[in-house]
Amino acid sequence: MKHVTIKDVARKLKCSVSTVSRAFNDKYDIRKETRDQILATAKEMGYSPNPIAKSLLKQCSNQIGVVVPEFINSFFPEVIIGIQEVFLKKGYQVLIMQSGESTNTELENIKTLEKNMVDGMIVSLSLETKNVDYFKNLINSGFPLVLFNRVSNELDTSKVVIDDYKWAFFATEHLIYQGFRNIFHFAGPGGLMFTQNRRNGFVDAHRKHKLPISENSIMEAGLLMSDGERVMEKLIAMHNIPDAIFAVNDPTAIGAMKALKKHGFKIPDDVALVGFTESKLAPLIDPPLTSVAQPTHEIGTTAARLLLDRIESKGIFVPQTVVLNGRLNVRESSMKLR
Amino acid sequence: MKHVTIKDVARKLKCSVSTVSRAFNDKYDIRKETRDQILATAKEMGYSPNPIAKSLLKQCSNQIGVVVPEFINSFFPEVIIGIQEVFLKKGYQVLIMQSGESTNTELENIKTLEKNMVDGMIVSLSLETKNVDYFKNLINSGFPLVLFNRVSNELDTSKVVIDDYKWAFFATEHLIYQGFRNIFHFAGPGGLMFTQNRRNGFVDAHRKHKLPISENSIMEAGLLMSDGERVMEKLIAMHNIPDAIFAVNDPTAIGAMKALKKHGFKIPDDVALVGFTESKLAPLIDPPLTSVAQPTHEIGTTAARLLLDRIESKGIFVPQTVVLNGRLNVRESSMKLR
DNA sequence: AACGTTTTCGGTAACGTTTCCGGAGAAAAA
DNA sequence: TTTTTCTCCGGAAACGTTACCGAAAACGTT
């Protein structure tokens, strides 16, 4: 009913509040028997310290905030699990918010977390976010921030990513080795760093193998399944069918697959497909989708540890960018039948 | 750098803190010009009220907590989006935590949220949770709590569910109408209410059509893909192959499908499948999975509104159970070819 | 026995708000 | 003009903690 406070405990034991406080916090400055007795009756009375009061006083909360664009796809949830694993073990609570790919909501989330005095944040930028001034100020004011996946090179802080360029390169090369020559790329939205990197990987793989890139073979699609579907429909309407597609991520690849199947195209016989950022779907759809997997769990734990180091290092700290390894899971959707 | 507080603003304007506070809160008791000036300079100084201090004083936080078992599958994330939609509009922030299907973590989460003085909670019980005493106390002490999906009939509070019995009945009947006679049910874990309801629906559909239920045709599986896979493998090993399976949810259905495909069984020719609780996967896998869809978004908004009503109703309040409508999406996996 | 040291505890300020109470001055009523 | 009412504002307590300061008591040393 009513919250039992430190004062209630003190009154019951006829001691001062500071003694009770000490029983819970100090390691010395209190007699062992006193502490045990206090702890016992406190437990009996159902008392536990109020973290809000503590936050107000200490100006920090033992909470960290996580802001992600969405968690409909399994990517971010899996990362979050990694983050939680590290922080819960350390006695931190993890507050999760989602921006819904909107810059405004993202900013609202950040501000809420800030006011709640979280000790640090882990953020993956929303699709829409172009202006990162608020983040800059945050970082300059010394606030611990770690970015992952959707990062910005304008921000001087720790980051966790995979080498998008390299794995886009490998994925494209895989298609080339399979013998495909007219390969299209469904690219992501312009603002994101990985869009650029994955596109460059696509281009350079062609360059290495001295293959021309057919005109308009790089289509700006988006990140959603509907984006892949829409762009593919357009290509089909224009009778401009590639023999393979490297998509910026799995949902767009799956969207393209949906459109292709609807129009009777066979995969991979007519059109081969490769996605990026392994989703739960990739191995299950028909045909199973070749895709670059990211170590989601490890991204989470790494980001968490970077943030933890940053929080605990009272002194100097140099931002660090950790590049984790990806992995190309080759499946049916990209295997040329001879 | 340093947080700017109400005192800073007061000092700058040479007025008292209470006046500044009034400018932000009171509707009367302050002259319009004074308020405008305070609001202006406050904005200019970058001041905004500290919610922690406010929480401490008011003993509530304008935050609500959500605890779900997991968010790897899209079900809970979709519900959460519905919840957020309602609450963000009302100026509440939504704190999300996941129990990982563990009673202990669940309890930890609840306590954390409680200490953070959330004004209410929306919870979906973890798989493991049998003892609901803590929740009982919470409810009895007048704390606003709404359950959804994974509910307990021991708890006298508002709930949002779908009619599991009815839709399990329909799903089973669908298989019967298709002409299947040796139908198995992969059931969920014993503790959950929906396990029981879905099982009863399965049984009663047989009863209505005067069909015998073959012995051992109800197998306790679980909720994970691996559970479905494991149970199916066992059946295959025992050469005990049904001609159709109604699974307690999509992941188990998909797990079963995986095992069946691996062993060369054709779906639905050899074995037909029906799942429950539409996942993002159902329409995309091969073959597309027939499944009972839940209105995830609506579950979220409904739960949110129930909680909001409960919070805002200072007086009496009667717990309410809202039963939303499901929907059977028939796809290839359950269509008998003649 | 006098003194210094250590152990153990109580009192109090502070964190940033809101709210109640009361007071000063202005406006309205007498 | 005097009294009453209203408008607007300042002071201070309170929310539940922790941290600092100092004091009492216990102990050890000469």
XYZ file of C-alpha atoms (C1' of nucleotides) in Angstrom:
736
model
C 0.000 0.000 0.000
C 2.118 2.809 1.275
C 5.743 2.663 0.405
C 7.860 1.892 3.397
C 10.748 4.349 3.584
C 14.034 4.578 5.311
C 12.418 6.704 7.991
C 9.935 4.011 8.884
C 12.771 1.593 9.416
C 14.712 4.107 11.492
C 11.701 4.853 13.644
C 11.009 1.210 14.272
C 14.578 0.568 15.356
C 14.905 3.861 17.165
C 18.013 4.741 15.267
C 18.772 7.479 12.781
C 18.126 7.383 9.063
C 21.802 7.743 8.362
C 22.496 4.546 10.209
C 19.950 2.707 8.152
C 21.389 4.222 5.012
C 24.826 3.089 6.091
C 23.564 -0.422 6.661
C 22.628 -0.541 3.021
C 25.628 1.230 1.560
C 28.669 1.610 3.763
C 31.165 -1.127 4.169
C 32.674 0.322 7.341
C 31.453 2.892 9.811
C 28.829 0.547 11.122
C 28.903 -2.307 13.592
C 28.230 -5.634 12.057
C 25.441 -6.538 14.470
C 23.698 -3.215 13.898
C 23.828 -3.704 10.180
C 22.501 -7.230 10.321
C 19.660 -6.196 12.533
C 18.743 -3.287 10.301
C 18.902 -5.388 7.193
C 16.748 -8.026 8.824
C 13.975 -5.739 9.987
C 14.141 -3.786 6.755
C 13.532 -6.949 4.843
C 10.777 -7.915 7.202
C 9.106 -4.552 6.763
C 9.414 -4.867 3.012
C 11.707 -1.884 2.658
C 13.985 -1.338 -0.281
C 15.703 1.893 -1.218
C 13.867 4.225 -3.528
C 15.928 4.564 -6.698
C 14.240 7.811 -7.643
C 15.424 9.584 -4.524
C 18.850 8.124 -5.060
C 18.919 9.300 -8.644
C 17.966 12.790 -7.646
C 20.741 12.983 -5.130
C 23.466 11.193 -7.012
C 22.528 12.691 -10.355
C 22.696 9.312 -11.979
C 20.372 6.394 -12.066
C 22.087 3.086 -12.739
C 19.961 2.891 -15.783
C 21.002 3.008 -19.376
C 18.829 3.879 -22.328
C 18.539 2.160 -25.675
C 16.905 3.784 -28.675
C 16.324 1.776 -31.824
C 14.328 2.551 -34.952
C 12.019 -0.440 -34.699
C 11.733 -3.925 -33.342
C 9.468 -5.654 -35.744
C 12.366 -7.330 -37.416
C 14.459 -9.540 -35.211
C 17.690 -7.629 -35.735
C 17.308 -4.994 -33.059
C 15.656 -7.244 -30.494
C 18.570 -9.623 -30.759
C 21.032 -6.793 -30.258
C 19.060 -5.598 -27.257
C 19.246 -9.009 -25.671
C 23.015 -8.790 -25.902
C 22.961 -5.345 -24.346
C 20.741 -6.445 -21.502
C 22.889 -9.433 -20.790
C 25.871 -7.248 -20.020
C 24.076 -4.546 -18.107
C 21.702 -6.582 -15.987
C 24.701 -8.493 -14.730
C 26.231 -5.221 -13.626
C 23.124 -4.094 -11.809
C 21.980 -1.645 -14.450
C 18.466 -1.556 -15.756
C 17.897 -1.121 -19.451
C 15.202 1.201 -20.719
C 14.210 0.569 -24.292
C 12.510 3.024 -26.584
C 11.739 2.954 -30.262
C 11.837 5.897 -32.589
C 9.732 4.373 -35.332
C 12.256 5.686 -37.855
C 11.215 9.226 -37.010
C 13.717 11.925 -36.122
C 11.255 13.691 -33.875
C 10.338 10.660 -31.831
C 14.007 9.801 -31.650
C 14.760 13.196 -30.173
C 11.860 12.897 -27.761
C 13.144 9.527 -26.651
C 16.637 10.818 -26.149
C 15.411 13.743 -24.109
C 13.191 11.563 -21.963
C 16.048 9.239 -21.222
C 18.327 12.168 -20.541
C 15.911 13.665 -18.059
C 15.549 10.302 -16.444
C 19.245 10.603 -15.796
C 20.300 7.456 -17.550
C 24.022 6.998 -17.168
C 24.508 6.410 -20.857
C 22.783 5.516 -24.089
C 23.108 3.089 -26.935
C 21.494 4.335 -30.101
C 20.891 3.214 -33.635
C 19.918 6.212 -35.702
C 16.556 6.439 -37.382
C 16.225 6.402 -41.117
C 15.100 9.981 -41.218
C 17.837 11.417 -39.098
C 20.045 13.797 -41.015
C 20.790 16.475 -38.496
C 22.882 15.116 -35.663
C 23.528 18.382 -33.837
C 21.702 17.275 -30.733
C 23.902 14.215 -30.518
C 26.964 16.356 -31.029
C 26.058 18.526 -28.084
C 25.360 15.483 -26.000
C 28.748 14.026 -26.763
C 30.546 17.321 -26.259
C 28.939 17.726 -22.878
C 30.579 14.465 -21.918
C 27.551 12.227 -22.042
C 28.381 8.546 -22.690
C 26.914 7.497 -26.012
C 27.547 4.468 -28.168
C 26.166 4.003 -31.664
C 25.687 0.805 -33.590
C 24.590 -0.281 -37.035
C 23.038 3.036 -38.033
C 25.921 5.319 -37.241
C 27.009 8.733 -38.418
C 30.593 9.628 -39.199
C 29.916 13.144 -38.042
C 29.756 11.898 -34.487
C 32.915 11.409 -32.526
C 31.953 8.581 -30.226
C 32.281 4.819 -29.903
C 30.604 2.733 -32.561
C 29.930 -0.893 -33.308
C 29.470 -1.893 -36.920
C 30.351 -4.568 -39.371
C 32.371 -3.888 -42.468
C 29.478 -3.233 -44.783
C 31.741 -2.499 -47.709
C 33.605 -5.763 -47.390
C 30.552 -7.938 -47.036
C 28.668 -6.213 -49.807
C 31.753 -6.813 -51.899
C 31.804 -10.503 -51.003
C 28.100 -10.915 -51.581
C 28.381 -9.355 -55.018
C 31.450 -11.366 -55.841
C 29.563 -14.495 -54.877
C 26.954 -13.656 -57.503
C 29.676 -12.995 -60.036
C 31.356 -16.307 -59.310
C 28.021 -18.003 -59.815
C 28.117 -16.655 -63.321
C 25.588 -13.872 -63.112
C 26.440 -10.855 -65.218
C 23.466 -8.527 -65.144
C 23.321 -7.825 -61.435
C 21.198 -5.086 -59.906
C 21.547 -3.477 -56.521
C 18.548 -2.403 -54.473
C 20.109 0.336 -52.381
C 18.982 1.801 -49.063
C 18.029 5.378 -48.274
C 20.634 7.998 -49.049
C 21.291 9.313 -45.571
C 22.575 6.131 -44.010
C 26.227 5.298 -43.929
C 25.766 1.636 -44.629
C 23.786 2.446 -47.766
C 26.858 4.103 -49.170
C 29.235 1.376 -48.018
C 27.158 -1.475 -49.347
C 26.739 0.322 -52.631
C 30.471 0.884 -52.901
C 31.114 -2.783 -52.198
C 28.734 -3.660 -54.992
C 30.451 -1.318 -57.409
C 33.999 -2.309 -56.517
C 33.295 -6.017 -56.862
C 32.292 -5.306 -60.440
C 35.351 -3.183 -60.932
C 37.685 -5.871 -59.622
C 36.260 -8.386 -62.080
C 36.309 -5.813 -64.844
C 32.580 -6.086 -65.310
C 30.573 -3.149 -66.561
C 27.721 -1.991 -64.426
C 24.697 -1.674 -66.610
C 22.999 1.655 -66.538
C 20.382 2.172 -63.831
C 21.344 -1.074 -62.211
C 21.533 0.655 -58.867
C 18.030 1.449 -57.726
C 17.305 3.426 -54.609
C 14.736 1.256 -52.859
C 14.492 1.635 -49.077
C 14.594 -0.737 -46.165
C 11.125 -2.215 -46.081
C 9.640 -5.227 -47.720
C 7.196 -2.959 -49.506
C 10.130 -1.015 -50.946
C 11.618 -4.102 -52.514
C 8.251 -5.112 -53.820
C 7.523 -1.728 -55.316
C 10.852 -1.408 -57.099
C 10.666 -4.939 -58.422
C 7.177 -4.360 -59.739
C 8.456 -1.325 -61.565
C 11.277 -3.294 -63.158
C 8.898 -6.029 -64.208
C 6.541 -3.484 -65.743
C 9.464 -2.081 -67.680
C 10.528 -5.560 -68.785
C 13.903 -4.762 -67.331
C 14.710 -7.990 -65.527
C 18.203 -8.543 -64.095
C 19.521 -12.064 -63.659
C 20.511 -11.361 -60.070
C 19.828 -8.826 -57.345
C 21.903 -7.821 -54.375
C 19.560 -6.111 -51.926
C 20.563 -3.720 -49.183
C 18.796 -5.889 -46.640
C 16.607 -8.945 -46.230
C 13.195 -7.300 -46.222
C 13.786 -5.623 -49.580
C 15.142 -8.879 -50.968
C 12.075 -10.690 -49.722
C 9.812 -8.000 -51.139
C 11.479 -8.393 -54.509
C 11.101 -12.140 -54.229
C 7.415 -11.764 -53.534
C 6.889 -9.645 -56.647
C 8.942 -11.996 -58.775
C 7.063 -15.069 -57.608
C 3.754 -13.345 -58.169
C 4.677 -12.797 -61.804
C 5.814 -16.357 -62.275
C 9.547 -15.845 -62.230
C 11.595 -18.717 -60.855
C 14.198 -18.107 -58.204
C 17.085 -18.524 -58.651
C 16.641 -19.805 -62.241
C 15.274 -16.568 -63.652
C 16.506 -14.174 -61.019
C 18.920 -14.872 -58.181
C 18.749 -12.983 -54.910
C 21.099 -12.039 -52.096
C 20.058 -10.147 -48.994
C 21.890 -8.511 -46.144
C 21.544 -8.628 -42.374
C 20.264 -12.031 -41.684
C 16.710 -12.031 -40.481
C 14.885 -14.933 -38.934
C 13.119 -15.269 -42.256
C 16.055 -15.867 -44.541
C 16.489 -19.617 -44.026
C 12.767 -20.278 -43.893
C 11.343 -18.648 -46.965
C 11.065 -20.299 -50.316
C 13.649 -20.527 -51.625
C 15.970 -19.968 -48.671
C 17.635 -16.597 -49.049
C 21.372 -16.134 -49.315
C 22.262 -13.347 -46.940
C 25.013 -11.598 -45.022
C 24.597 -12.344 -41.337
C 25.540 -9.889 -38.638
C 26.520 -11.131 -35.178
C 23.564 -9.444 -33.521
C 24.158 -10.710 -30.042
C 27.814 -9.784 -30.174
C 26.975 -6.321 -31.468
C 24.866 -5.875 -28.366
C 27.431 -7.123 -25.877
C 30.193 -5.128 -27.544
C 28.220 -1.915 -27.541
C 27.273 -2.522 -23.933
C 30.863 -3.091 -22.888
C 32.046 -0.006 -24.732
C 29.428 2.040 -22.940
C 30.257 0.467 -19.611
C 33.940 1.270 -20.058
C 33.037 4.807 -20.959
C 30.794 5.211 -17.913
C 33.258 3.742 -15.494
C 36.294 5.536 -16.888
C 36.075 8.755 -14.961
C 39.145 10.086 -16.659
C 40.111 10.300 -20.282
C 38.515 8.133 -22.868
C 39.096 7.716 -26.568
C 36.169 6.802 -28.769
C 36.623 3.477 -30.398
C 35.046 1.924 -33.440
C 34.706 -1.831 -33.292
C 34.247 -3.604 -36.584
C 32.786 -7.043 -36.106
C 32.883 -9.853 -38.556
C 29.938 -10.771 -40.738
C 29.315 -13.971 -42.592
C 27.811 -14.862 -45.939
C 25.257 -17.621 -45.644
C 24.884 -19.060 -49.097
C 21.535 -20.658 -49.755
C 19.389 -21.676 -52.685
C 18.277 -18.230 -53.761
C 21.627 -17.445 -55.334
C 22.841 -20.779 -56.626
C 23.029 -21.029 -60.371
C 21.817 -24.313 -61.714
C 23.757 -25.543 -64.654
C 27.141 20.306 -19.361
C 25.476 21.086 -16.091
C 21.782 20.720 -15.934
C 20.023 24.027 -15.699
C 17.530 23.954 -12.863
C 14.579 25.950 -11.751
C 16.829 27.817 -9.366
C 19.049 29.021 -12.173
C 16.060 30.434 -13.939
C 14.765 32.056 -10.772
C 18.127 33.609 -10.033
C 18.451 35.001 -13.513
C 15.029 36.616 -13.331
C 15.389 37.606 -9.710
C 12.186 35.914 -8.802
C 11.408 32.945 -6.614
C 11.476 29.326 -7.602
C 7.793 28.982 -6.847
C 7.001 31.627 -9.408
C 8.959 29.777 -12.031
C 7.261 26.574 -11.052
C 3.919 28.285 -11.356
C 4.798 29.529 -14.791
C 5.151 25.938 -15.870
C 2.208 24.468 -14.005
C -0.381 26.864 -12.667
C -3.105 28.195 -14.794
C -3.906 31.052 -12.422
C -2.035 32.750 -9.617
C 0.439 34.226 -12.047
C 0.371 37.253 -14.258
C 0.388 36.508 -17.912
C 3.377 38.712 -18.686
C 5.415 37.182 -15.894
C 4.685 33.726 -17.148
C 5.554 34.560 -20.721
C 8.817 36.097 -19.692
C 9.728 33.147 -17.515
C 8.832 30.661 -20.201
C 10.864 32.617 -22.715
C 14.047 32.870 -20.679
C 13.631 29.306 -19.484
C 13.553 28.153 -23.053
C 16.486 30.337 -23.880
C 18.479 28.907 -20.997
C 17.571 25.405 -22.067
C 15.665 24.626 -18.929
C 13.091 21.916 -18.665
C 11.665 20.438 -15.494
C 13.429 17.467 -13.993
C 11.017 14.547 -14.059
C 12.908 12.707 -11.361
C 12.391 15.435 -8.818
C 8.792 15.643 -9.859
C 8.335 11.913 -9.486
C 9.812 11.964 -6.036
C 7.445 14.650 -4.912
C 4.314 13.552 -6.674
C 4.916 9.868 -6.089
C 4.158 9.100 -9.678
C 6.098 9.465 -12.859
C 3.955 9.767 -15.964
C 5.594 6.625 -17.115
C 4.074 3.242 -17.627
C 5.905 -0.048 -17.728
C 5.548 -2.917 -20.131
C 6.916 -6.378 -19.420
C 6.845 -9.031 -22.114
C 8.459 -12.463 -22.296
C 10.435 -11.790 -25.447
C 10.545 -9.714 -28.545
C 12.255 -11.881 -31.043
C 8.981 -12.814 -32.635
C 6.997 -9.964 -34.039
C 3.946 -10.537 -31.870
C 4.974 -8.584 -28.798
C 6.708 -5.774 -30.657
C 3.548 -5.178 -32.607
C 1.497 -5.053 -29.436
C 3.978 -2.646 -27.907
C 3.645 -0.313 -30.845
C -0.066 -0.164 -30.166
C 0.577 0.550 -26.513
C 3.030 3.309 -27.277
C 0.697 4.918 -29.734
C -1.908 5.491 -27.040
C 0.414 6.539 -24.259
C 2.814 8.784 -26.099
C -0.160 10.757 -27.262
C -1.176 11.254 -23.635
C 2.253 12.424 -22.572
C 3.292 9.182 -20.942
C 6.580 7.505 -21.604
C 6.677 3.769 -22.070
C 9.404 1.713 -20.449
C 9.825 -1.703 -21.969
C 11.443 -4.675 -20.307
C 11.690 -8.309 -21.258
C 11.589 -11.216 -18.894
C 13.121 -13.753 -21.235
C 10.422 -16.210 -20.146
C 11.945 -16.306 -16.683
C 9.906 -15.784 -13.533
C 12.830 -14.290 -11.685
C 13.681 -11.742 -14.325
C 10.022 -10.952 -14.607
C 9.834 -10.217 -10.905
C 12.987 -8.137 -11.086
C 11.517 -6.158 -13.926
C 8.275 -5.578 -12.100
C 10.097 -4.401 -9.011
C 12.335 -2.099 -10.978
C 9.379 -0.520 -12.665
C 7.538 -0.265 -9.367
C 10.437 1.502 -7.733
C 10.649 3.792 -10.704
C 7.137 4.742 -9.754
C 5.501 3.923 -13.022
C 1.850 4.797 -12.875
C 0.797 1.430 -14.187
C 1.949 -1.683 -15.982
C 0.976 -3.842 -18.882
C 2.262 -7.378 -18.558
C 2.239 -10.604 -20.479
C 3.246 -13.390 -18.150
C 6.336 -15.439 -18.731
C 6.136 -19.090 -19.599
C 7.622 -20.116 -16.305
C 5.351 -18.093 -14.093
C 3.161 -20.252 -11.913
C 3.071 -18.341 -8.688
C 1.260 -15.059 -9.122
C 1.223 -13.965 -5.480
C 3.341 -10.922 -6.137
C 0.880 -9.776 -8.760
C -1.993 -10.410 -6.385
C -0.448 -8.154 -3.773
C 0.217 -5.526 -6.384
C -3.401 -5.559 -7.485
C -4.740 -5.620 -3.952
C -2.647 -2.631 -3.046
C -4.459 -0.767 -5.787
C -1.755 -0.724 -8.394
C -3.053 -0.412 -11.970
C -2.183 -3.536 -13.902
C -3.427 -4.858 -17.215
C -2.604 -8.294 -18.594
C -2.730 -9.484 -22.162
C -2.224 -12.680 -24.099
C -0.510 -14.584 -21.310
C -3.002 -14.005 -18.528
C -3.876 -15.808 -15.331
C -7.419 -16.366 -14.151
C -6.209 -16.124 -10.590
C -5.696 -12.418 -11.065
C -8.597 -10.062 -10.707
C -7.608 -7.307 -13.087
C -8.300 -6.104 -16.606
C -7.234 -8.371 -19.417
C -7.053 -8.357 -23.172
C -7.196 -11.678 -24.973
C -8.691 -13.333 -27.971
C -11.028 -16.271 -27.696
C -8.419 -18.980 -27.900
C -10.979 -21.713 -27.498
C -13.101 -20.484 -30.358
C -10.280 -20.009 -32.795
C -8.621 -23.289 -31.934
C -12.012 -24.849 -32.545
C -12.336 -23.175 -35.932
C -8.789 -24.046 -36.915
C -9.359 -27.683 -36.066
C -12.717 -27.710 -37.793
C -11.061 -26.293 -40.877
C -8.751 -29.296 -40.946
C -11.713 -31.618 -40.467
C -13.602 -29.985 -43.310
C -10.568 -30.483 -45.495
C -11.006 -34.181 -44.872
C -8.192 -34.872 -42.455
C -9.024 -37.452 -39.838
C -5.813 -38.238 -37.965
C -5.078 -34.791 -36.555
C -2.505 -34.136 -33.852
C -2.227 -31.164 -31.572
C 1.121 -29.756 -30.502
C 0.158 -28.155 -27.216
C 1.857 -25.379 -25.279
C 3.281 -25.523 -21.763
C 0.847 -26.561 -19.056
C 0.837 -23.412 -16.968
C -0.528 -21.061 -19.588
C -4.222 -20.407 -19.898
C -4.222 -20.322 -23.643
C -2.627 -23.745 -23.755
C -5.677 -25.134 -22.043
C -8.151 -23.159 -24.136
C -6.584 -24.061 -27.432
C -6.425 -27.668 -26.410
C -10.093 -27.651 -25.448
C -11.009 -26.099 -28.770
C -9.118 -28.873 -30.513
C -10.901 -31.539 -28.500
C -14.370 -30.059 -28.826
C -14.117 -29.662 -32.577
C -13.531 -33.397 -32.752
C -16.407 -33.985 -30.394
C -18.800 -31.874 -32.438
C -17.995 -33.862 -35.558
C -18.147 -37.096 -33.625
C -14.579 -37.919 -34.471
C -12.441 -39.966 -32.140
C -9.221 -38.465 -30.933
C -6.508 -41.002 -31.441
C -4.492 -41.818 -28.395
C -1.482 -39.633 -27.705
C -2.532 -37.258 -30.415
C -2.081 -34.344 -28.043
C 1.593 -33.807 -27.498
C 2.931 -31.284 -25.036
C 5.462 -29.411 -27.133
C 6.280 -25.858 -26.027
C 6.315 -22.513 -27.719
C 9.590 -22.475 -29.585
C 10.511 -23.559 -33.038
C 12.917 -26.043 -31.519
C 10.052 -27.559 -29.548
C 8.041 -28.249 -32.664
C 11.087 -29.656 -34.351
C 11.938 -31.935 -31.461
C 8.452 -33.359 -31.078
C 8.093 -33.898 -34.794
C 11.425 -35.674 -34.969
C 10.220 -37.967 -32.219
C 7.025 -38.762 -34.080
C 8.948 -39.452 -37.246
C 11.309 -41.745 -35.399
C 8.316 -43.633 -34.048
C 6.758 -43.799 -37.515
C 3.710 -42.213 -36.002
C 2.814 -39.672 -38.654
C -0.486 -37.788 -38.465
C -2.068 -36.439 -41.614
C -2.512 -33.012 -40.074
C -1.194 -31.004 -37.155
C -2.744 -28.102 -35.301
C 0.076 -26.378 -33.453
C -0.285 -24.127 -30.442
C 1.576 -21.367 -32.262
C 3.471 -20.551 -35.426
C 7.003 -21.273 -34.269
C 6.142 -24.835 -33.248
C 4.291 -25.306 -36.519
C 7.288 -24.041 -38.422
C 9.599 -26.259 -36.387
C 7.460 -29.251 -37.241
C 7.479 -28.211 -40.878
C 11.250 -28.013 -40.836
C 11.576 -31.548 -39.491
C 9.018 -32.879 -41.945
C 10.699 -31.282 -44.930
C 14.057 -32.567 -43.810
C 12.711 -36.100 -43.888
C 11.164 -35.675 -47.289
C 7.538 -35.326 -46.305
C 5.428 -33.130 -48.540
C 3.279 -30.410 -47.069
C 0.307 -30.472 -47.201
C 0.143 -33.679 -49.226
C 1.635 -35.928 -46.561
C 1.027 -33.750 -43.528
C -1.060 -30.596 -43.310
C -0.250 -27.833 -40.838
C -2.075 -25.056 -39.048
C -0.432 -22.567 -36.701
C -1.683 -19.969 -34.289
C -0.846 -16.326 -33.687
C 0.173 -15.051 -37.009
C 3.825 -14.295 -37.228
C 5.536 -12.352 -39.952
C 6.791 -15.682 -41.212
C 3.516 -17.452 -41.879
C 2.761 -16.086 -45.341
C 6.376 -16.205 -46.446
C 7.541 -19.699 -45.691
C 7.189 -22.629 -48.026
C 4.428 -23.584 -48.148
C 2.611 -20.572 -46.706
C 1.273 -21.495 -43.297
C -2.399 -21.429 -42.395
C -2.665 -19.643 -39.079
C -4.925 -17.863 -36.648
C -4.108 -14.170 -36.662
C -4.411 -11.969 -33.608
C -5.033 -8.233 -33.962
C -1.725 -7.328 -32.362
C -1.967 -3.611 -32.773
C -5.493 -3.547 -31.405
C -4.476 -5.673 -28.444
C -1.925 -3.003 -27.630
C -4.232 -0.044 -27.971
C -6.980 -1.786 -26.025
C -4.697 -2.747 -23.170
C -3.342 0.777 -23.114
C -6.758 2.325 -22.974
C -7.872 -0.017 -20.206
C -4.834 0.950 -18.201
C -5.344 4.624 -18.899
C -8.944 4.430 -17.725
C -7.804 2.637 -14.615
C -5.145 5.246 -13.869
C -7.386 8.197 -14.451
C -10.362 6.779 -12.603
C -9.561 7.867 -9.097
C -12.695 6.263 -7.741
C -14.108 2.822 -8.184
C -13.128 0.639 -11.046
C -14.245 -2.771 -12.173
C -11.761 -5.025 -13.920
C -12.764 -5.780 -17.436
C -11.811 -8.548 -19.795
C -11.865 -7.595 -23.444
C -12.038 -10.425 -25.932
C -10.893 -9.353 -29.353
C -11.612 -11.100 -32.576
C -9.126 -13.339 -34.305
C -9.089 -14.500 -37.882
C -8.153 -17.717 -39.627
C -5.893 -17.122 -42.580
C -6.133 -20.196 -44.743
C -3.083 -20.854 -46.857
C -1.483 -23.699 -48.714
C -0.166 -25.646 -45.747
C -3.605 -26.961 -44.862
C -5.299 -27.353 -48.221
C -6.030 -30.918 -49.168
C -5.360 -31.657 -52.802
C -7.819 -34.033 -54.305
C 44.620 8.429 35.464
C 45.171 11.135 31.555
C 45.481 11.143 26.810
C 45.124 9.805 21.897
C 42.924 6.758 18.555
C 39.424 4.232 16.577
C 34.835 2.731 16.045
C 30.182 3.759 15.662
C 26.480 6.602 15.275
C 23.274 11.019 14.920
C 22.245 15.564 12.811
C 21.788 18.028 8.820
C 22.288 19.824 4.229
C 21.454 18.834 -0.367
C 19.351 16.913 -4.927
C 15.021 19.722 -8.016
C 10.531 19.993 -7.730
C 5.532 21.332 -6.176
C 2.243 23.063 -2.965
C 0.479 25.281 0.830
C 0.347 29.438 3.492
C 0.497 33.907 4.031
C 1.663 38.732 2.773
C 1.937 42.925 -0.153
C -0.168 45.681 -3.056
C -3.946 46.875 -6.192
C -8.652 47.081 -7.144
C -13.292 47.151 -5.662
C -16.753 48.009 -2.327
C -18.301 50.388 1.674
C -11.145 57.369 3.372
C -11.535 52.880 5.197
C -12.456 48.201 4.651
C -12.816 44.179 1.945
C -11.676 41.353 -1.848
C -8.530 39.802 -5.403
C -4.324 39.220 -7.818
C 0.195 37.974 -7.730
C 4.240 36.451 -5.625
C 7.853 34.748 -1.962
C 9.073 31.488 1.833
C 9.339 27.081 3.391
C 8.181 22.323 3.928
C 8.118 18.008 1.834
C 9.326 13.789 -1.282
C 13.430 9.643 0.165
C 17.911 9.366 -0.147
C 23.216 9.966 0.735
C 27.383 12.345 2.415
C 29.704 15.076 5.268
C 30.808 16.639 9.915
C 31.256 16.052 14.383
C 30.420 13.775 18.831
C 30.038 9.955 22.028
C 31.727 5.806 23.400
C 34.987 2.240 23.455
C 39.600 0.971 23.360
C 44.585 1.165 23.848
C 48.820 3.442 25.464
C 51.803 5.606 28.543
